């Protein structure tokens, strides 16, 4: 007879776009397949929770599946509950999973609270905005023997995995010059972003540039050593000022250079949903190597009868690779793509951790979980609190630079890595 498997109770903190588009459908599928037990979602107020409950796409794809909302849907719609998620986490049994999907500047507090209450964590990127905070998270996770996975889903794109393997086998040579872009749609400017995407908190490089910096690190293993970011400011319709565009230059430990352009401005009318891609030139033995990823047009174009595409467009480059709900052999739909693979990879890692340690005494269980954590950290496929510090260092350097008109900021890898302004 098969041993009873432990299923995970999952709490998602944050009910916005990433929860609707990726996290909830992925977790519903993992619930359908027996990895996840219950799903709770906590948001700042009832609005996003109602939208998730009423989503036709989710109802059709996952018939009979549901989540428990916090606050309850009959609460006053005008009331905010900024502290509620803490109480919900505190009530969870140890060894389950908290999914952190709140705005970037709130990640640290939610992740630390979850760890203090003995939960594993899946955190959307970026983990936190400062290196010291990442180290605190790493230390607490190691102490508790709990897993913190950072959801950098581009790592799970097959093209990234293929490039990593080939690069590590020296099939391209040494990365020397590259450019990356990720321009999100204009319509983001009309969303909840207006409330948090402000100059004092974040910018396009921090928000999305980090994906491609992480990817170059993931493919090559090289560490970034200097960052300079110039921003272009504008205003949302609610009057809040934001960096709407950014251009960054990242220098790597071998002297390689990467330009990164980012923005909230891909035309709604264009064939999006956004514009993105990566080009990396490499030096070889009397020749050069090249990695070219067109992440925008992946070879599928649809022209709909109605304007049902992103931004209300009719003609679209539809990516079959990131996240799609497709028919399968059972009821509703199933998710496919690297977005799902990434959420599933992290959730399965948590599941394995808890399953392997189940039935052991407290000390043996802790030792077992720590052993598995070390193995996942060393493998380097899933970004963890312990193995992806370069991202926090780059973000910290990027924020320092953009707030000082593109001043070059060095990343210094001493025993205690830190960032510092370079004298021009
Ligand atoms: N490509 C990616 O990996 C990707 C894409 C989109 C977003 N993200 C990340 O996901 C996070 C959220 O982004 P989004 O686009 O969903 O934003 P959003 O503005 O659509 O949603 C934010 C959600 O957080 C909730 N929230 C805010 N304060 C809260 C609190 N104190 N307690 C509980 N809930 C609270 C709000 O109710 C809202 O539902 C950000 O960190 C962002 O960088 C990652």
XYZ file of C-alpha atoms and ligand atoms in Angstrom:
468
model
C 0.000 0.000 0.000
C 1.273 3.516 -0.817
C 2.200 5.650 2.177
C -0.130 8.556 2.887
C 1.399 11.708 1.363
C 1.387 15.020 3.147
C -0.503 17.679 1.193
C 0.402 21.327 1.635
C -1.897 24.015 2.964
C -1.141 27.138 0.953
C -1.769 30.773 1.822
C -1.291 33.333 -0.962
C -0.678 36.832 0.405
C -1.701 39.275 -2.342
C -4.558 38.873 -4.787
C -3.403 41.002 -7.715
C -2.350 40.412 -11.286
C 0.345 37.779 -10.702
C -1.990 35.793 -8.441
C -4.754 35.827 -11.049
C -2.567 35.158 -14.082
C -0.112 32.596 -12.730
C -0.112 31.634 -9.052
C -3.713 30.681 -8.375
C -4.281 28.641 -11.560
C -0.959 26.835 -11.012
C -1.838 26.071 -7.390
C -5.348 24.959 -8.352
C -3.751 22.444 -10.681
C -1.386 21.262 -7.934
C -4.454 20.908 -5.725
C -6.150 18.855 -8.426
C -3.102 16.602 -8.683
C -2.891 16.024 -4.913
C 0.139 18.125 -3.924
C -1.824 20.997 -2.377
C -4.598 20.601 0.184
C -6.294 23.928 1.006
C -5.792 27.340 -0.634
C -6.404 30.598 1.250
C -5.850 34.061 -0.192
C -5.305 37.225 1.803
C -5.469 40.660 0.140
C -5.493 44.222 1.361
C -9.257 44.457 0.857
C -12.140 42.495 -0.668
C -11.892 43.893 -4.218
C -9.259 41.558 -5.692
C -10.731 38.588 -3.836
C -14.140 39.154 -5.404
C -12.542 39.448 -8.832
C -10.729 36.122 -8.325
C -13.908 34.427 -7.095
C -15.848 35.671 -10.113
C -13.152 35.061 -12.741
C -14.875 33.199 -15.567
C -11.589 31.808 -16.797
C -10.742 30.253 -13.412
C -14.282 28.943 -12.872
C -14.250 27.240 -16.277
C -10.703 25.874 -15.939
C -11.024 24.522 -12.403
C -14.657 23.484 -11.846
C -15.479 22.699 -8.218
C -12.269 24.243 -6.856
C -12.255 27.248 -4.577
C -10.209 29.274 -2.083
C -10.914 30.797 1.331
C -10.767 34.617 1.211
C -9.333 36.939 3.880
C -10.969 39.344 4.604
C -14.365 37.659 4.193
C -16.225 38.863 1.135
C -19.011 40.460 3.187
C -16.559 42.885 4.820
C -16.855 46.627 4.170
C -15.401 47.194 0.637
C -13.917 50.513 1.756
C -11.876 48.971 4.559
C -8.202 47.914 4.292
C -6.661 45.049 6.313
C -2.868 45.562 6.097
C -2.113 43.366 9.128
C -4.586 40.561 8.502
C -2.156 38.261 6.673
C -0.007 38.070 9.824
C -2.894 36.650 11.818
C -3.729 34.131 9.086
C -0.081 32.960 8.926
C 0.099 32.656 12.698
C -2.882 30.294 12.637
C -1.288 27.899 10.092
C 0.139 24.532 11.146
C 3.963 24.469 10.735
C 5.591 23.170 7.583
C 3.113 24.422 5.009
C 3.605 27.159 2.365
C 3.083 30.920 2.223
C 3.116 32.445 -1.258
C 4.225 36.078 -1.188
C 2.620 38.136 -3.977
C 2.365 41.632 -2.533
C 4.189 44.704 -3.930
C 8.005 44.459 -3.876
C 8.586 46.700 -0.858
C 6.377 44.487 1.364
C 8.080 41.151 0.607
C 10.615 41.302 3.444
C 8.063 41.660 6.219
C 5.765 38.922 4.908
C 8.604 36.447 4.228
C 10.156 36.963 7.672
C 6.812 36.574 9.412
C 6.153 33.329 7.543
C 9.583 31.937 8.473
C 9.200 32.936 12.122
C 6.023 30.860 12.082
C 7.791 27.885 10.602
C 6.392 28.085 7.076
C 8.059 27.481 3.738
C 7.889 30.356 1.270
C 7.379 30.875 -2.437
C 8.127 34.549 -3.112
C 7.571 36.294 -6.430
C 10.657 38.110 -7.667
C 12.444 40.172 -6.451
C 12.849 38.495 -3.075
C 13.719 41.764 -1.319
C 15.245 45.095 -2.231
C 18.350 44.950 0.007
C 21.157 42.455 0.368
C 21.153 42.546 4.185
C 17.484 41.571 4.202
C 18.227 38.615 1.904
C 20.948 37.441 4.307
C 18.531 37.683 7.247
C 16.033 35.587 5.308
C 18.724 33.065 4.339
C 19.845 32.701 7.971
C 16.354 32.346 9.401
C 15.397 29.810 6.714
C 18.524 27.750 7.481
C 17.847 27.939 11.208
C 14.259 26.767 10.793
C 15.092 24.303 8.048
C 12.420 25.824 5.805
C 12.592 26.562 2.108
C 12.436 30.003 0.470
C 12.126 29.781 -3.313
C 12.148 32.934 -5.443
C 9.869 32.656 -8.435
C 12.184 33.739 -11.301
C 10.151 31.856 -13.861
C 12.348 32.714 -16.845
C 14.809 30.190 -15.409
C 12.291 27.476 -16.268
C 11.887 28.580 -19.883
C 13.335 25.717 -21.896
C 15.512 28.094 -23.898
C 17.170 29.286 -20.660
C 17.791 25.732 -19.511
C 19.238 24.758 -22.896
C 21.473 27.853 -22.961
C 22.691 27.203 -19.397
C 23.667 23.645 -20.227
C 25.421 24.606 -23.459
C 27.213 27.604 -21.894
C 28.454 25.493 -19.007
C 29.816 23.032 -21.584
C 31.776 25.921 -23.163
C 29.812 25.677 -26.424
C 29.491 29.483 -26.832
C 32.714 30.824 -25.345
C 32.840 33.563 -22.720
C 30.027 36.140 -22.549
C 31.337 39.564 -23.541
C 28.566 41.894 -24.816
C 24.805 41.710 -24.623
C 21.482 43.469 -24.534
C 18.184 42.640 -22.936
C 14.815 44.348 -23.018
C 11.513 43.885 -21.307
C 8.900 46.534 -21.977
C 5.609 45.890 -20.192
C 2.275 47.073 -21.657
C 1.114 50.656 -21.464
C -2.118 49.561 -19.788
C -0.166 48.729 -16.604
C -0.182 52.492 -16.049
C -3.935 52.313 -15.417
C -3.730 49.418 -12.943
C -3.066 49.154 -9.197
C 0.561 49.920 -10.148
C -0.386 53.609 -9.795
C -0.501 53.089 -6.044
C 2.878 51.459 -5.488
C 5.094 51.801 -8.584
C 6.413 55.178 -7.407
C 9.950 56.612 -7.658
C 10.657 56.154 -3.953
C 9.818 52.417 -4.036
C 10.695 50.858 -7.367
C 11.471 51.407 -11.046
C 11.337 49.383 -14.287
C 14.863 47.968 -13.839
C 14.057 46.731 -10.322
C 10.679 45.414 -11.394
C 11.543 43.581 -14.604
C 15.193 44.237 -15.496
C 16.054 41.864 -12.683
C 14.639 38.959 -14.760
C 17.313 39.248 -17.426
C 20.161 40.040 -15.019
C 19.183 36.879 -13.152
C 19.061 34.993 -16.443
C 22.577 36.024 -17.511
C 23.797 34.861 -14.085
C 21.744 31.654 -14.421
C 23.192 30.895 -17.873
C 26.806 31.908 -17.303
C 27.422 31.764 -13.545
C 29.163 35.164 -13.840
C 28.642 37.717 -11.070
C 27.708 41.343 -11.781
C 30.205 43.903 -10.433
C 28.835 47.314 -11.400
C 25.445 48.829 -12.244
C 24.393 52.173 -13.648
C 20.710 52.973 -14.275
C 19.190 56.073 -15.859
C 15.447 56.545 -15.397
C 12.861 58.563 -17.300
C 10.082 59.891 -15.093
C 6.393 60.443 -15.824
C 3.096 60.587 -13.963
C 0.252 58.101 -13.571
C -3.271 59.449 -13.999
C -3.670 59.605 -10.191
C -0.772 62.093 -10.138
C 1.852 59.756 -8.617
C 5.322 60.188 -10.116
C 7.149 57.090 -11.341
C 10.144 56.023 -13.355
C 8.266 54.819 -16.435
C 11.400 53.864 -18.397
C 14.931 52.844 -17.500
C 18.206 52.069 -19.243
C 20.843 50.123 -17.329
C 24.408 49.030 -17.897
C 25.566 46.002 -15.941
C 29.262 45.080 -15.835
C 30.228 41.461 -15.071
C 33.203 40.025 -13.239
C 34.975 39.094 -16.510
C 34.505 42.614 -17.908
C 31.422 41.734 -20.010
C 28.728 44.405 -20.472
C 24.953 44.018 -20.603
C 22.546 46.833 -21.569
C 19.043 46.462 -20.180
C 16.098 48.620 -21.269
C 12.801 48.447 -19.420
C 9.546 50.353 -19.273
C 5.799 50.417 -18.811
C 5.040 51.434 -22.359
C 4.564 48.680 -24.917
C 1.658 50.021 -27.046
C -1.709 48.528 -26.106
C -2.581 48.386 -29.798
C 0.561 46.420 -30.691
C 0.931 42.663 -30.974
C 2.295 42.156 -27.399
C 1.557 41.354 -24.797
C 4.941 42.985 -24.187
C 8.331 43.263 -25.861
C 11.228 41.197 -24.569
C 14.357 39.324 -25.492
C 18.019 38.666 -24.837
C 21.112 38.762 -27.030
C 24.514 37.639 -25.726
C 27.734 37.699 -27.738
C 30.561 35.491 -26.501
C 34.308 35.340 -27.269
C 35.674 31.962 -28.400
C 38.885 30.606 -29.906
C 39.376 32.907 -32.912
C 35.587 33.121 -33.355
C 32.544 34.347 -31.485
C 29.488 32.585 -30.104
C 25.936 33.923 -29.898
C 22.835 33.355 -27.781
C 19.761 35.007 -29.317
C 16.382 34.642 -27.600
C 13.386 36.378 -29.158
C 11.040 36.208 -26.182
C 8.473 38.465 -27.845
C 7.443 36.777 -31.068
C 7.550 33.074 -30.365
C 6.150 32.190 -33.735
C 2.420 32.182 -32.956
C 0.228 35.052 -34.210
C -3.539 35.242 -33.717
C -5.992 37.792 -35.054
C -9.191 37.646 -32.995
C -12.604 38.829 -34.131
C -13.000 40.886 -30.956
C -10.397 42.946 -29.109
C -9.763 40.220 -26.543
C -5.973 40.409 -26.724
C -3.818 42.178 -24.126
C -4.646 45.898 -24.044
C -7.823 45.237 -26.044
C -5.914 44.399 -29.234
C -7.121 42.014 -31.945
C -3.806 40.921 -33.480
C -1.364 39.251 -31.113
C 1.859 37.330 -30.810
C 0.543 34.710 -28.418
C 3.314 33.040 -26.416
C 2.553 29.358 -25.985
C 5.582 29.130 -23.698
C 4.936 31.204 -20.535
C 1.506 30.270 -19.273
C -1.598 28.942 -21.006
C -4.677 27.063 -19.860
C -5.291 24.269 -22.352
C -7.733 21.382 -22.725
C -6.589 18.108 -21.241
C -8.018 14.617 -20.701
C -10.042 15.664 -17.638
C -12.578 18.378 -16.728
C -11.763 22.072 -17.211
C -8.254 22.987 -18.338
C -4.684 22.467 -17.219
C -1.842 25.001 -17.097
C 1.187 24.607 -19.378
C 4.367 26.646 -19.727
C 7.423 27.743 -17.822
C 5.363 29.911 -15.450
C 3.548 26.811 -14.264
C 6.802 24.786 -14.261
C 8.395 27.363 -11.986
C 5.528 27.486 -9.458
C 5.321 23.693 -9.560
C 9.111 23.315 -9.190
C 9.127 25.385 -6.007
C 5.963 23.809 -4.606
C 7.276 20.312 -5.313
C 10.549 21.190 -3.574
C 8.583 22.219 -0.472
C 6.467 19.103 -0.743
C 9.559 16.884 -0.993
C 11.151 18.613 1.981
C 8.127 18.077 4.195
C 7.346 14.607 2.887
C 10.903 13.336 3.410
C 11.063 14.670 6.953
C 7.563 13.497 7.920
C 7.580 10.800 10.608
C 11.081 11.681 11.881
C 11.690 13.125 15.359
C 12.095 16.933 15.533
C 15.940 16.951 15.462
C 16.218 14.310 12.736
C 13.536 16.072 10.680
C 15.373 19.396 10.950
C 18.663 17.761 9.936
C 16.975 16.058 6.968
C 15.314 19.252 5.799
C 18.619 21.155 6.060
C 20.339 18.460 4.002
C 17.745 18.793 1.224
C 17.964 22.605 1.345
C 21.740 22.477 0.855
C 21.259 20.183 -2.136
C 18.705 22.522 -3.787
C 20.893 25.577 -3.100
C 23.908 23.899 -4.672
C 21.989 22.699 -7.724
C 21.149 26.345 -8.505
C 18.083 25.741 -10.689
C 15.532 27.257 -8.309
C 16.574 30.691 -7.047
C 16.692 30.489 -3.258
C 17.401 32.938 -0.476
C 20.879 31.402 -0.258
C 21.941 31.051 -3.902
C 20.688 34.224 -5.628
C 22.165 37.092 -3.610
C 23.466 38.725 -6.750
C 19.900 39.794 -7.474
C 19.529 41.751 -4.240
C 22.963 43.300 -4.750
C 22.055 44.356 -8.297
C 18.729 45.785 -7.174
C 20.340 47.658 -4.301
C 22.982 49.046 -6.663
C 20.339 49.847 -9.298
C 18.156 51.759 -6.837
C 21.154 53.730 -5.577
C 22.139 54.548 -9.144
C 18.732 55.550 -10.535
C 18.098 57.861 -7.582
C 21.443 59.590 -8.296
C 21.054 60.167 -12.009
C 22.815 57.007 -13.232
C 25.809 57.200 -10.888
C 27.924 54.028 -11.322
C 27.574 51.748 -8.287
C 30.040 48.939 -7.647
C 29.192 45.591 -6.122
C 32.058 44.547 -3.886
C 32.368 40.839 -3.107
C 34.203 40.854 0.191
C 33.297 38.518 3.055
C 30.295 40.770 3.511
C 29.311 41.811 -0.034
C 28.030 45.365 -0.367
C 27.420 48.136 -2.879
C 29.193 51.497 -3.047
C 29.258 54.528 -5.322
C 32.209 54.567 -7.712
C 33.898 57.955 -8.057
C 33.582 59.085 -11.675
N 7.071 38.394 -14.055
C 6.991 38.264 -12.736
O 7.704 37.493 -12.123
C 6.006 39.103 -12.030
C 4.968 39.640 -12.759
C 4.087 40.457 -12.098
C 4.279 40.730 -10.760
N 5.308 40.201 -10.075
C 5.540 40.542 -8.665
O 4.389 40.205 -7.927
C 4.161 41.155 -6.881
C 2.746 41.663 -6.972
O 2.542 42.189 -8.254
P 1.101 42.290 -8.917
O 1.360 42.616 -10.335
O 0.263 41.119 -8.597
O 0.592 43.604 -8.155
P -0.903 44.094 -7.921
O -0.764 45.533 -7.613
O -1.793 43.679 -9.055
O -1.381 43.277 -6.615
C -0.841 43.500 -5.335
C -1.738 42.776 -4.342
O -1.162 42.894 -3.040
C -2.228 43.059 -2.122
N -1.709 43.683 -0.901
C -1.115 44.897 -0.754
N -0.802 45.109 0.545
C -1.198 43.998 1.217
C -1.169 43.607 2.583
N -0.649 44.404 3.517
N -1.682 42.393 2.931
C -2.208 41.581 1.994
N -2.278 41.908 0.679
C -1.782 43.095 0.302
C -3.257 43.911 -2.843
O -4.559 43.719 -2.285
C -3.161 43.333 -4.253
O -4.077 42.271 -4.388
C 5.252 42.213 -7.053
O 6.313 41.932 -6.176
C 5.711 42.031 -8.475
O 7.078 42.424 -8.683
C 6.160 39.350 -10.676
